[in-house]
PDB file of C-alpha atoms in Angstrom:
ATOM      1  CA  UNK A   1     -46.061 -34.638  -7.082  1.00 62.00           C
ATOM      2  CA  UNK A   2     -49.606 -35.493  -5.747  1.00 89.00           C
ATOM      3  CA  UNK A   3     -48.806 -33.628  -2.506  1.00 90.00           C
ATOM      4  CA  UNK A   4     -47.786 -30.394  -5.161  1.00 94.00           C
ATOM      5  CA  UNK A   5     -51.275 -30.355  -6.805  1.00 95.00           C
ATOM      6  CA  UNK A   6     -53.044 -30.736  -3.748  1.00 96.00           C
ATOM      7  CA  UNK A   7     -51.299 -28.160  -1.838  1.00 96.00           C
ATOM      8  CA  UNK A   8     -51.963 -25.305  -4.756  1.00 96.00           C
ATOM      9  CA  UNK A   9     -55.434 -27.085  -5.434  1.00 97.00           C
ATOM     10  CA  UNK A  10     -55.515 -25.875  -1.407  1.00 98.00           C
ATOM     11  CA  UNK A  11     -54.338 -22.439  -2.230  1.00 97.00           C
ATOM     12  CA  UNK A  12     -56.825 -21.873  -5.021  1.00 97.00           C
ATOM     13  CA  UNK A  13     -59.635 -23.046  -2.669  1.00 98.00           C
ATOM     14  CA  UNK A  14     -58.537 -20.661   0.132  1.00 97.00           C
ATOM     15  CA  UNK A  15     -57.983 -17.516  -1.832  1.00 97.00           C
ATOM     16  CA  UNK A  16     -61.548 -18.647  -3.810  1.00 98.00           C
ATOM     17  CA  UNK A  17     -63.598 -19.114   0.068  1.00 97.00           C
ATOM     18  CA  UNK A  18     -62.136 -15.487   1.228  1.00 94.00           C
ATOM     19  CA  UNK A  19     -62.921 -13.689  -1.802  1.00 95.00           C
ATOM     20  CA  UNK A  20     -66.424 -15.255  -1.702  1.00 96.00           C
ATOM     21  CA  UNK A  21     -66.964 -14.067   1.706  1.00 94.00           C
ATOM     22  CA  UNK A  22     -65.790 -10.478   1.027  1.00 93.00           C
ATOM     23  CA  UNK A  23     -67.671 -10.278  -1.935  1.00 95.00           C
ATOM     24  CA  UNK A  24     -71.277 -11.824  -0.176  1.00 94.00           C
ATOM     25  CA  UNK A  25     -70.557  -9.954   2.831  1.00 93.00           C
ATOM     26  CA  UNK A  26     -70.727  -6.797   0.512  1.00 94.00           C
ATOM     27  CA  UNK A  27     -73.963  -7.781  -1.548  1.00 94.00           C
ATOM     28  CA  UNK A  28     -76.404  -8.447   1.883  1.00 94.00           C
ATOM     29  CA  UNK A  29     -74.420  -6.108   3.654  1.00 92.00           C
ATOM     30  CA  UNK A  30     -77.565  -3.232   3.110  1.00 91.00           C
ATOM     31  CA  UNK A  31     -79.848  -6.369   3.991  1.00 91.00           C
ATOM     32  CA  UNK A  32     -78.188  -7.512   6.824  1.00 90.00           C
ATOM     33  CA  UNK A  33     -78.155  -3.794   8.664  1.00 86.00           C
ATOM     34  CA  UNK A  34     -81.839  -3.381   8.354  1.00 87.00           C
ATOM     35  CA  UNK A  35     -83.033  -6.829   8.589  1.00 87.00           C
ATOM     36  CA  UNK A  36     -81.018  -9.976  10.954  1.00 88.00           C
ATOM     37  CA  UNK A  37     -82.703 -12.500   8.875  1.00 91.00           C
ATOM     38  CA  UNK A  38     -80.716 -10.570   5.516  1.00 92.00           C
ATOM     39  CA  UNK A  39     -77.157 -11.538   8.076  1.00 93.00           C
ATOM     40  CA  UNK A  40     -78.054 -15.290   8.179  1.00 94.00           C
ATOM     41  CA  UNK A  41     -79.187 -15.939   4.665  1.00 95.00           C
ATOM     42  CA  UNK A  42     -75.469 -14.770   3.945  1.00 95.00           C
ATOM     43  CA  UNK A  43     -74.002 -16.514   6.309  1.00 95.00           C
ATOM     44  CA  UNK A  44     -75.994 -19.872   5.599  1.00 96.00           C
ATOM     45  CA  UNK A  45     -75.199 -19.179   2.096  1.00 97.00           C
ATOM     46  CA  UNK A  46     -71.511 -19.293   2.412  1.00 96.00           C
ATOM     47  CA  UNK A  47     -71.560 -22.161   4.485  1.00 97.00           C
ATOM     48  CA  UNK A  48     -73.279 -24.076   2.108  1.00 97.00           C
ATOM     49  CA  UNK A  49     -71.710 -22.616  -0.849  1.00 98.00           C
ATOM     50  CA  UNK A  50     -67.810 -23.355   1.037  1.00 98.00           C
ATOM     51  CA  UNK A  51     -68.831 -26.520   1.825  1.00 98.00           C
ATOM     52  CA  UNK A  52     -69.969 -27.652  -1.974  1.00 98.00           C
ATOM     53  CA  UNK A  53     -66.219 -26.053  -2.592  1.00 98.00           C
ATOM     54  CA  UNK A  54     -64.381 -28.066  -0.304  1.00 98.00           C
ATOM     55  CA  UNK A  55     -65.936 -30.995  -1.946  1.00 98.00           C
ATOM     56  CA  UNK A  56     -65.367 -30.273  -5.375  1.00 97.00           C
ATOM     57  CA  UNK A  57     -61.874 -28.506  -4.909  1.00 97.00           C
ATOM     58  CA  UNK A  58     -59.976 -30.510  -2.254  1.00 98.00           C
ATOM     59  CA  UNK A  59     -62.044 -33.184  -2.161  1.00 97.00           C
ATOM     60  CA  UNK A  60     -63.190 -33.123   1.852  1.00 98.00           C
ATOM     61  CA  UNK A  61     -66.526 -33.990   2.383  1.00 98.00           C
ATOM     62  CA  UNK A  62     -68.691 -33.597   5.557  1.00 98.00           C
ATOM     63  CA  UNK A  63     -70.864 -35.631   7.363  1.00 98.00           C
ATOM     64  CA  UNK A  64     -73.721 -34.900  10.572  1.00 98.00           C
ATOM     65  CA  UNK A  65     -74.293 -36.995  12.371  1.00 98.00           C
ATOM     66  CA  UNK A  66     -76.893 -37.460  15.479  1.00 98.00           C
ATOM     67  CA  UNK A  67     -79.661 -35.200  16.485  1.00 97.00           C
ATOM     68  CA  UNK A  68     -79.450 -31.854  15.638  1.00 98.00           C
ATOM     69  CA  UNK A  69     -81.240 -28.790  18.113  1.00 96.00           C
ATOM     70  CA  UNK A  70     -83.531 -26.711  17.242  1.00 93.00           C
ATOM     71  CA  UNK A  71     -84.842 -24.966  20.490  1.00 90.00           C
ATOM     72  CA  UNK A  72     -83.203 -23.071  22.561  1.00 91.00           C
ATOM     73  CA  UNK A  73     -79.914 -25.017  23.545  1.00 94.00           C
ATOM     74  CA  UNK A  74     -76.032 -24.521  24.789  1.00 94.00           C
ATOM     75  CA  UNK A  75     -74.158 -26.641  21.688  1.00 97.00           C
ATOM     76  CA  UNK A  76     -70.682 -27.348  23.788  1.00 97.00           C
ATOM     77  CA  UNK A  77     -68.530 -28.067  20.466  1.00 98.00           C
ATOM     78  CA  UNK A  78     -65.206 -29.686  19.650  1.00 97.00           C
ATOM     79  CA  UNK A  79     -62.994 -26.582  17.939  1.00 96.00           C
ATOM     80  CA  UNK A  80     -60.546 -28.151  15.261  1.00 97.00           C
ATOM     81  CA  UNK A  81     -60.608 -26.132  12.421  1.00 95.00           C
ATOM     82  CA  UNK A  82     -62.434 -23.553  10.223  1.00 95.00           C
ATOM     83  CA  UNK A  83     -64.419 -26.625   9.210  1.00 97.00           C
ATOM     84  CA  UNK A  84     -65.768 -27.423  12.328  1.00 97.00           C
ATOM     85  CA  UNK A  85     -67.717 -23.759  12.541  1.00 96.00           C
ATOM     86  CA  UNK A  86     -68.388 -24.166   8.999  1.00 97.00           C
ATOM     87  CA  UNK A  87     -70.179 -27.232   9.238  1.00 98.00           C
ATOM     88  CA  UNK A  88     -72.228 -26.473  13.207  1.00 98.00           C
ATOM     89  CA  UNK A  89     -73.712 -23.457  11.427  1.00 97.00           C
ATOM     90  CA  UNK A  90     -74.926 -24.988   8.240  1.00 97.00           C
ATOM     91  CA  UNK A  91     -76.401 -27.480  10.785  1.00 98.00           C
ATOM     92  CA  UNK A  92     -78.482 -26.013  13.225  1.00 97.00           C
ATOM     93  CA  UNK A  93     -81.150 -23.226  11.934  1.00 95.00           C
ATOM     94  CA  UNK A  94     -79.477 -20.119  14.213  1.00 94.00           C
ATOM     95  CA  UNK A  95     -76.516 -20.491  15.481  1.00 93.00           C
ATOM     96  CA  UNK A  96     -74.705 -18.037  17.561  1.00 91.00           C
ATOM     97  CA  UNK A  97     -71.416 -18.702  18.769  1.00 91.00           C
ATOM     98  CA  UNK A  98     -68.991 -17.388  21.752  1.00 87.00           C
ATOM     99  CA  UNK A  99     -66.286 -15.421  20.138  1.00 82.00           C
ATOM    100  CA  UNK A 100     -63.007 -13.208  21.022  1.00 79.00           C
ATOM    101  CA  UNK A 101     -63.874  -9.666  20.680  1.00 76.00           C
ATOM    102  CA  UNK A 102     -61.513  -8.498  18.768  1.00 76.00           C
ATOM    103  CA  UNK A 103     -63.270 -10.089  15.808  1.00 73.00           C
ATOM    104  CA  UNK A 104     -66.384  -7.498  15.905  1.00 74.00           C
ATOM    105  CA  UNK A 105     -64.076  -4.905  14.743  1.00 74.00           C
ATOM    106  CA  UNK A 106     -63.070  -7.617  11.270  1.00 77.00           C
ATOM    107  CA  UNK A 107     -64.298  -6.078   8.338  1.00 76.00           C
ATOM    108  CA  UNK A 108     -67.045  -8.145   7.091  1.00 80.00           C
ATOM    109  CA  UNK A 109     -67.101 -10.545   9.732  1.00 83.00           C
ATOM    110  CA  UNK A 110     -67.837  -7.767  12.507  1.00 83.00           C
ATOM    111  CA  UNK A 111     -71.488  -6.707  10.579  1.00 84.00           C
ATOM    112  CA  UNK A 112     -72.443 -10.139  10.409  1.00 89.00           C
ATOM    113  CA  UNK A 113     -71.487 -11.537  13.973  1.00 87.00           C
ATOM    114  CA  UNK A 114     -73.060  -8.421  15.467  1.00 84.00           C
ATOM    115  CA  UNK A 115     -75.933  -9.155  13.289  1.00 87.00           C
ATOM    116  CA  UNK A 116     -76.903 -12.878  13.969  1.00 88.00           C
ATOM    117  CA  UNK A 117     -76.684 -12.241  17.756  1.00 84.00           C
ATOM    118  CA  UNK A 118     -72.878 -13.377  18.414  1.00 86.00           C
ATOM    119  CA  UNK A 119     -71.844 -12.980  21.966  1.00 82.00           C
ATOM    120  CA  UNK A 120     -68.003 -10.978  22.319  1.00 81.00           C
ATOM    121  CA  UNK A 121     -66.070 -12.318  25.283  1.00 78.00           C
ATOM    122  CA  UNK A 122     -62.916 -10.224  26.763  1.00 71.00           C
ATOM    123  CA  UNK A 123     -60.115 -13.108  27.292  1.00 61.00           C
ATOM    124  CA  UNK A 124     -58.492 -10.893  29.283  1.00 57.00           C
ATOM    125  CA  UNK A 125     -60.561 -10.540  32.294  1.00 55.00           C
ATOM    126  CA  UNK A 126     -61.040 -14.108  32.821  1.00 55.00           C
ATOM    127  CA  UNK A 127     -64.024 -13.555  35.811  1.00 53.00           C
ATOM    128  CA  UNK A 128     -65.621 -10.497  34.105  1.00 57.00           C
ATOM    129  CA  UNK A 129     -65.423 -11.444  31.104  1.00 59.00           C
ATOM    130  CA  UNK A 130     -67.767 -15.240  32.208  1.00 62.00           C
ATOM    131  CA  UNK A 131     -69.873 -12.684  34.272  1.00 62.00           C
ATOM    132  CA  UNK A 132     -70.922 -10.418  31.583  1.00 65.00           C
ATOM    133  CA  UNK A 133     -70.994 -13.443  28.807  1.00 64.00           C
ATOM    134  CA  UNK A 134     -74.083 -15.139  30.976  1.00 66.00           C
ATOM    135  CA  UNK A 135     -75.551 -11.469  31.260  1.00 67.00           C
ATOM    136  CA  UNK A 136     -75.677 -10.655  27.939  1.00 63.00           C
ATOM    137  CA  UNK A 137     -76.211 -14.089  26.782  1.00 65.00           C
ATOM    138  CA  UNK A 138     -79.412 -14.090  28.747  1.00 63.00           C
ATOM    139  CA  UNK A 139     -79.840 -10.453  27.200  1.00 63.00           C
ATOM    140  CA  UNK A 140     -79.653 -11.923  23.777  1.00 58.00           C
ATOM    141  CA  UNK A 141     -82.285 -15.076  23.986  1.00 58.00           C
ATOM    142  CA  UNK A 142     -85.187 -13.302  23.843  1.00 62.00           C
ATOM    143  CA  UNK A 143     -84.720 -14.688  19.875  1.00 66.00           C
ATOM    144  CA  UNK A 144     -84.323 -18.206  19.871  1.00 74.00           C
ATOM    145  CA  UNK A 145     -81.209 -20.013  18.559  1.00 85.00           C
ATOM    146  CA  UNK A 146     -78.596 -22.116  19.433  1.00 93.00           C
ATOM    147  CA  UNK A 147     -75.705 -20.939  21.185  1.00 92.00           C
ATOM    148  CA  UNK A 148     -72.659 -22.513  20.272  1.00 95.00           C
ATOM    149  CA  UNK A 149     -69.373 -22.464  22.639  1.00 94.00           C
ATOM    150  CA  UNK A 150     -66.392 -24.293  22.774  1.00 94.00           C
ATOM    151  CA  UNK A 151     -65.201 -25.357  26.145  1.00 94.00           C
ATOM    152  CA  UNK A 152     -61.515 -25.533  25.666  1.00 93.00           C
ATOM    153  CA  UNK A 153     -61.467 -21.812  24.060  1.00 88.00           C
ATOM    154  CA  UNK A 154     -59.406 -22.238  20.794  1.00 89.00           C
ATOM    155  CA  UNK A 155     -58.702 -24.573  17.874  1.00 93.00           C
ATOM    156  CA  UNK A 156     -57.011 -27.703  19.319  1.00 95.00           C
ATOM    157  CA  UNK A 157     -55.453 -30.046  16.896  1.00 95.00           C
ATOM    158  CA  UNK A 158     -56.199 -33.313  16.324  1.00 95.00           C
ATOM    159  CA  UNK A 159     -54.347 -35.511  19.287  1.00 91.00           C
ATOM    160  CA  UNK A 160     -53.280 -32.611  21.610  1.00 93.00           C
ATOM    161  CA  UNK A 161     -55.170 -32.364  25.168  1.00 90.00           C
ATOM    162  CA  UNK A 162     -55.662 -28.831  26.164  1.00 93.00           C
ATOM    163  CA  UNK A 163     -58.296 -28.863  29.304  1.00 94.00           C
ATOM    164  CA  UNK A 164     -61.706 -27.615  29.116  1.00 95.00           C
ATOM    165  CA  UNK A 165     -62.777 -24.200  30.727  1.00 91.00           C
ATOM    166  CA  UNK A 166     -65.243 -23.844  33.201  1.00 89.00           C
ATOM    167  CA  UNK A 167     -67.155 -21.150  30.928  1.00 86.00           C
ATOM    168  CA  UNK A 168     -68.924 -23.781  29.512  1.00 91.00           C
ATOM    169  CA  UNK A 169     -70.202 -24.957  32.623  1.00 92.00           C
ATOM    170  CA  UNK A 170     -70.910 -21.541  34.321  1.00 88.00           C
ATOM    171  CA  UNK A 171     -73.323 -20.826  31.157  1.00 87.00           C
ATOM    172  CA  UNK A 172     -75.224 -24.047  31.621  1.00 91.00           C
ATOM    173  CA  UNK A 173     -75.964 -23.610  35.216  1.00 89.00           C
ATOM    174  CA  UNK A 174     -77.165 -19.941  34.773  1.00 85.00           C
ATOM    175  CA  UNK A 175     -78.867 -20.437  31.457  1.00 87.00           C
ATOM    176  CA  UNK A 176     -80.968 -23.702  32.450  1.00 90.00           C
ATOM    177  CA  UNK A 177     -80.312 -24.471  28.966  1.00 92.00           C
ATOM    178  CA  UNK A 178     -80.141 -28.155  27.833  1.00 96.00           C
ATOM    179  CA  UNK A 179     -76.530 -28.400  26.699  1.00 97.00           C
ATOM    180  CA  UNK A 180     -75.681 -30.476  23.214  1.00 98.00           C
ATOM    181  CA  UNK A 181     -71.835 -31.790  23.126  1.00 98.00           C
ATOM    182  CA  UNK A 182     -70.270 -31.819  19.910  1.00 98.00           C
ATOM    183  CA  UNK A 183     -67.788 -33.976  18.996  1.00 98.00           C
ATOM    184  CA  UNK A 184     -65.702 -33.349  15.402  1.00 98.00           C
ATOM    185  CA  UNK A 185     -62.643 -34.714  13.470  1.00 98.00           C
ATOM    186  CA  UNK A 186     -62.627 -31.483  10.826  1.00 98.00           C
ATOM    187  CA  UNK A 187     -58.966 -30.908  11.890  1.00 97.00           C
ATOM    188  CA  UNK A 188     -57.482 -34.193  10.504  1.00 97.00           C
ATOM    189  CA  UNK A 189     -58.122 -32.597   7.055  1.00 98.00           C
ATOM    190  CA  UNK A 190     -58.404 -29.168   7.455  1.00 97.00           C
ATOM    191  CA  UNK A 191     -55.697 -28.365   9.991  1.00 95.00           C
ATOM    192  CA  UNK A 192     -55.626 -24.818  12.202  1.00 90.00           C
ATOM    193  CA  UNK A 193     -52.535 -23.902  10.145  1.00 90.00           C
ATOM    194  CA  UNK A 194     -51.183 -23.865   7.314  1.00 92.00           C
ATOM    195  CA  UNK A 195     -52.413 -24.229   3.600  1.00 95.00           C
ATOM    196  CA  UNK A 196     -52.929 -28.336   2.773  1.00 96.00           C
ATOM    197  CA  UNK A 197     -56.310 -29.012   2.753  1.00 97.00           C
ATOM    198  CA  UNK A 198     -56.354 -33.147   2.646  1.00 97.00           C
ATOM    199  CA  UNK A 199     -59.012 -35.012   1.486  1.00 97.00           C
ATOM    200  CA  UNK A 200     -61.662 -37.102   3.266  1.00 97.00           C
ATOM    201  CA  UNK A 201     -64.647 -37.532   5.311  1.00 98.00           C
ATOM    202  CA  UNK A 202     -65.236 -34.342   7.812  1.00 98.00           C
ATOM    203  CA  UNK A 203     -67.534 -35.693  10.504  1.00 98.00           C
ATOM    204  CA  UNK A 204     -69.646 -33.835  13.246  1.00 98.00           C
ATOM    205  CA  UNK A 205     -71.196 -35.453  15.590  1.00 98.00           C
ATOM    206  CA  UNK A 206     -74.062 -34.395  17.871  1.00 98.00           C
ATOM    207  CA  UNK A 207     -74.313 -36.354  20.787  1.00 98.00           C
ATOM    208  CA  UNK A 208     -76.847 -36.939  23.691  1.00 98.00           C
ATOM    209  CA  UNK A 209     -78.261 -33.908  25.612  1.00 98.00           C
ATOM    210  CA  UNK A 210     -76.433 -33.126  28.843  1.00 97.00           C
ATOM    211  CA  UNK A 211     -79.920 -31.960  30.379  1.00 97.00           C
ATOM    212  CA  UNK A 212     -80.289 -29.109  33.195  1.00 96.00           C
ATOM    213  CA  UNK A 213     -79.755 -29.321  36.722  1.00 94.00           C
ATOM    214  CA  UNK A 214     -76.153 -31.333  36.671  1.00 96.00           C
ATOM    215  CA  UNK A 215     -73.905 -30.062  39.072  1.00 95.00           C
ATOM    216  CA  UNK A 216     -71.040 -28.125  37.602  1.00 93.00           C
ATOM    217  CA  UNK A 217     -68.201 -29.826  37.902  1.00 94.00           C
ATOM    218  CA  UNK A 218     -69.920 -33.161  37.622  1.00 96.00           C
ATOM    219  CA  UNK A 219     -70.719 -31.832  34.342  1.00 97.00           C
ATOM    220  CA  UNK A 220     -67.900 -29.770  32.939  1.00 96.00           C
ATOM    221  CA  UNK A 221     -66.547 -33.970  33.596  1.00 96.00           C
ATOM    222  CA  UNK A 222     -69.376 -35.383  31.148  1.00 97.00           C
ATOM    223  CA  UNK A 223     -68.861 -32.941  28.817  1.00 98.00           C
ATOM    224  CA  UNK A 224     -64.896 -33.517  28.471  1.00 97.00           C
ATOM    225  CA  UNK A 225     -65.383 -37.320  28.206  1.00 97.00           C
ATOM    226  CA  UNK A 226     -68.266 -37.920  25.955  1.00 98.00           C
ATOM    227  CA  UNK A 227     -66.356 -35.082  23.290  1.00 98.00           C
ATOM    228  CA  UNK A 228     -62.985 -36.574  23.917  1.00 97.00           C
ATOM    229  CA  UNK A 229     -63.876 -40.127  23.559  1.00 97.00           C
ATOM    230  CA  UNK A 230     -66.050 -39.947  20.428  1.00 98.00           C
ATOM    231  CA  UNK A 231     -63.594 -37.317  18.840  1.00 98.00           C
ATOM    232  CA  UNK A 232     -60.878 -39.703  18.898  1.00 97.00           C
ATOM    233  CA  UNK A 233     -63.389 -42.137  17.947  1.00 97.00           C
ATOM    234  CA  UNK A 234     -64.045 -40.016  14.748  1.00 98.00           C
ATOM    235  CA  UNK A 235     -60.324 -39.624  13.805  1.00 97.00           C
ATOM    236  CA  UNK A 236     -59.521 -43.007  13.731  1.00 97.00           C
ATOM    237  CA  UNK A 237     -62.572 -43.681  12.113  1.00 97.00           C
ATOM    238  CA  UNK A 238     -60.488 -41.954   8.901  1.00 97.00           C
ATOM    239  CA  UNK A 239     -57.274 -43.216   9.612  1.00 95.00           C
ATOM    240  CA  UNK A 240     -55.696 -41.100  12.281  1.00 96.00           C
ATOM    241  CA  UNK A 241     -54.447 -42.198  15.565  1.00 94.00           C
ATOM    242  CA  UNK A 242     -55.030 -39.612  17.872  1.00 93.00           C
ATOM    243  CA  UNK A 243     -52.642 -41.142  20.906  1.00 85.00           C
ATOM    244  CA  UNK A 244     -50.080 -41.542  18.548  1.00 74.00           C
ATOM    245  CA  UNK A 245     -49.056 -36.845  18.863  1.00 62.00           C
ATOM    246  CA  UNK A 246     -47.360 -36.428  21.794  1.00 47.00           C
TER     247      UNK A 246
END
């Protein structure tokens, strides 16, 4: 019975987080187009706002931890969940993240990426598309923020290995950027799929710099071990083996 009420407590809060995004999307929406700083008061605004409702509706609370950037940065993050993103970009004071194309053309979500400074990648055209990323990358930090990738290229649930993607690495060496690992356990309560939302302590974890000059696949190594270890660190933290998914 428990596991009833929290699964429709789960529904009510996704239904409630999607309606508040269409409906905030649409009230700074004439802000936003004339004014980038009108885009990311909405967006910090819903994080904040989805965040209090996570809390209050299915009882998952977050937590961040370590050092948080301010400058001008490469934040290599941990991808889990929703959550995860969520909780980065209520973080850090301008976040812009790495993103699949297709998303520009999302209603709502489109405006506002475009807006805060989001860089589209083409999957498809796996050498292009990491040519063109650092290109207009560097095009796009001539207004500080913190750009926010994450090195295996999709959600990953808790426990499953998927390697990590030399993007990461290519965008360090031609940036020159300090680059911030991020480690997370967001997934272990807020899963990639489905509706259950389980309640608990959301952690993310900002970790020591990886500074400039590392050689790139010396690095790409760091940057696997220091976010696997303390990820798995983080999940059993709350209870979850992560060696025990095969």
């Amino acid at each position: 019975m428990t596991m009833v009420v929290q699964w429709v407590r789960s529904l009510i809060f996704m239904i409630t987080i999607y309606a508040w995004m269409l409906i905030l999307g649409l009230v700074f929406a004439p802000y936003a187009l004339f004014a980038k700083r009108g885009a990311l008061m909405a967006c910090k605004t819903y994080a904040r706002t989805t965040l209090w409702l996570a809390r209050w509706m299915v009882g998952i609370r977050s937590e961040v931890r370590g050092v948080v950037p301010t400058g001008e940065v490469v934040v290599g993050a941990k991808h889990q969940s929703f959550l995860d993103i969520i909780v980065i970009f209520d973080a850090v004071p301008h976040g812009k993240f790495i993103m699949k194309r297709e998303l520009l053309w999302t209603p709502i979500i489109g405006l506002y990426a475009r807006r805060l400074g989001c860089i589209p990648v083409n999957r498809g055209k796996k050498g292009a598309a990491v040519a063109k990323m650092v290109k207009d990358v560097a095009k796009e930090f001539n207004e500080p923020g913190q750009l926010v990738i994450y090195p295996q290229g999709t959600r990953v649930a808790p426990g499953v290995h998927k390697p990590y993607k030399v993007g990461t690495a290519i965008l360090y060496e031609g940036l020159g950027f300090t680059c911030i690992p991020v480690a997370t356990n967001a997934g272990v309560f807020w899963p990639r799929t489905g509706v259950l939302r389980k309640p608990g302590l959301a952690i993310v974890d900002f970790l020591d710099p990886i500074e400039p000059g590392v050689a790139r696949n010396e690095f790409l190594g760091r940057l696997e071990e220091v976010i696997e270890m303390r990820s798995d660190a983080l999940m059993r933290e709350v209870g979850f083996d992560p060696d025990g998914i095969h």
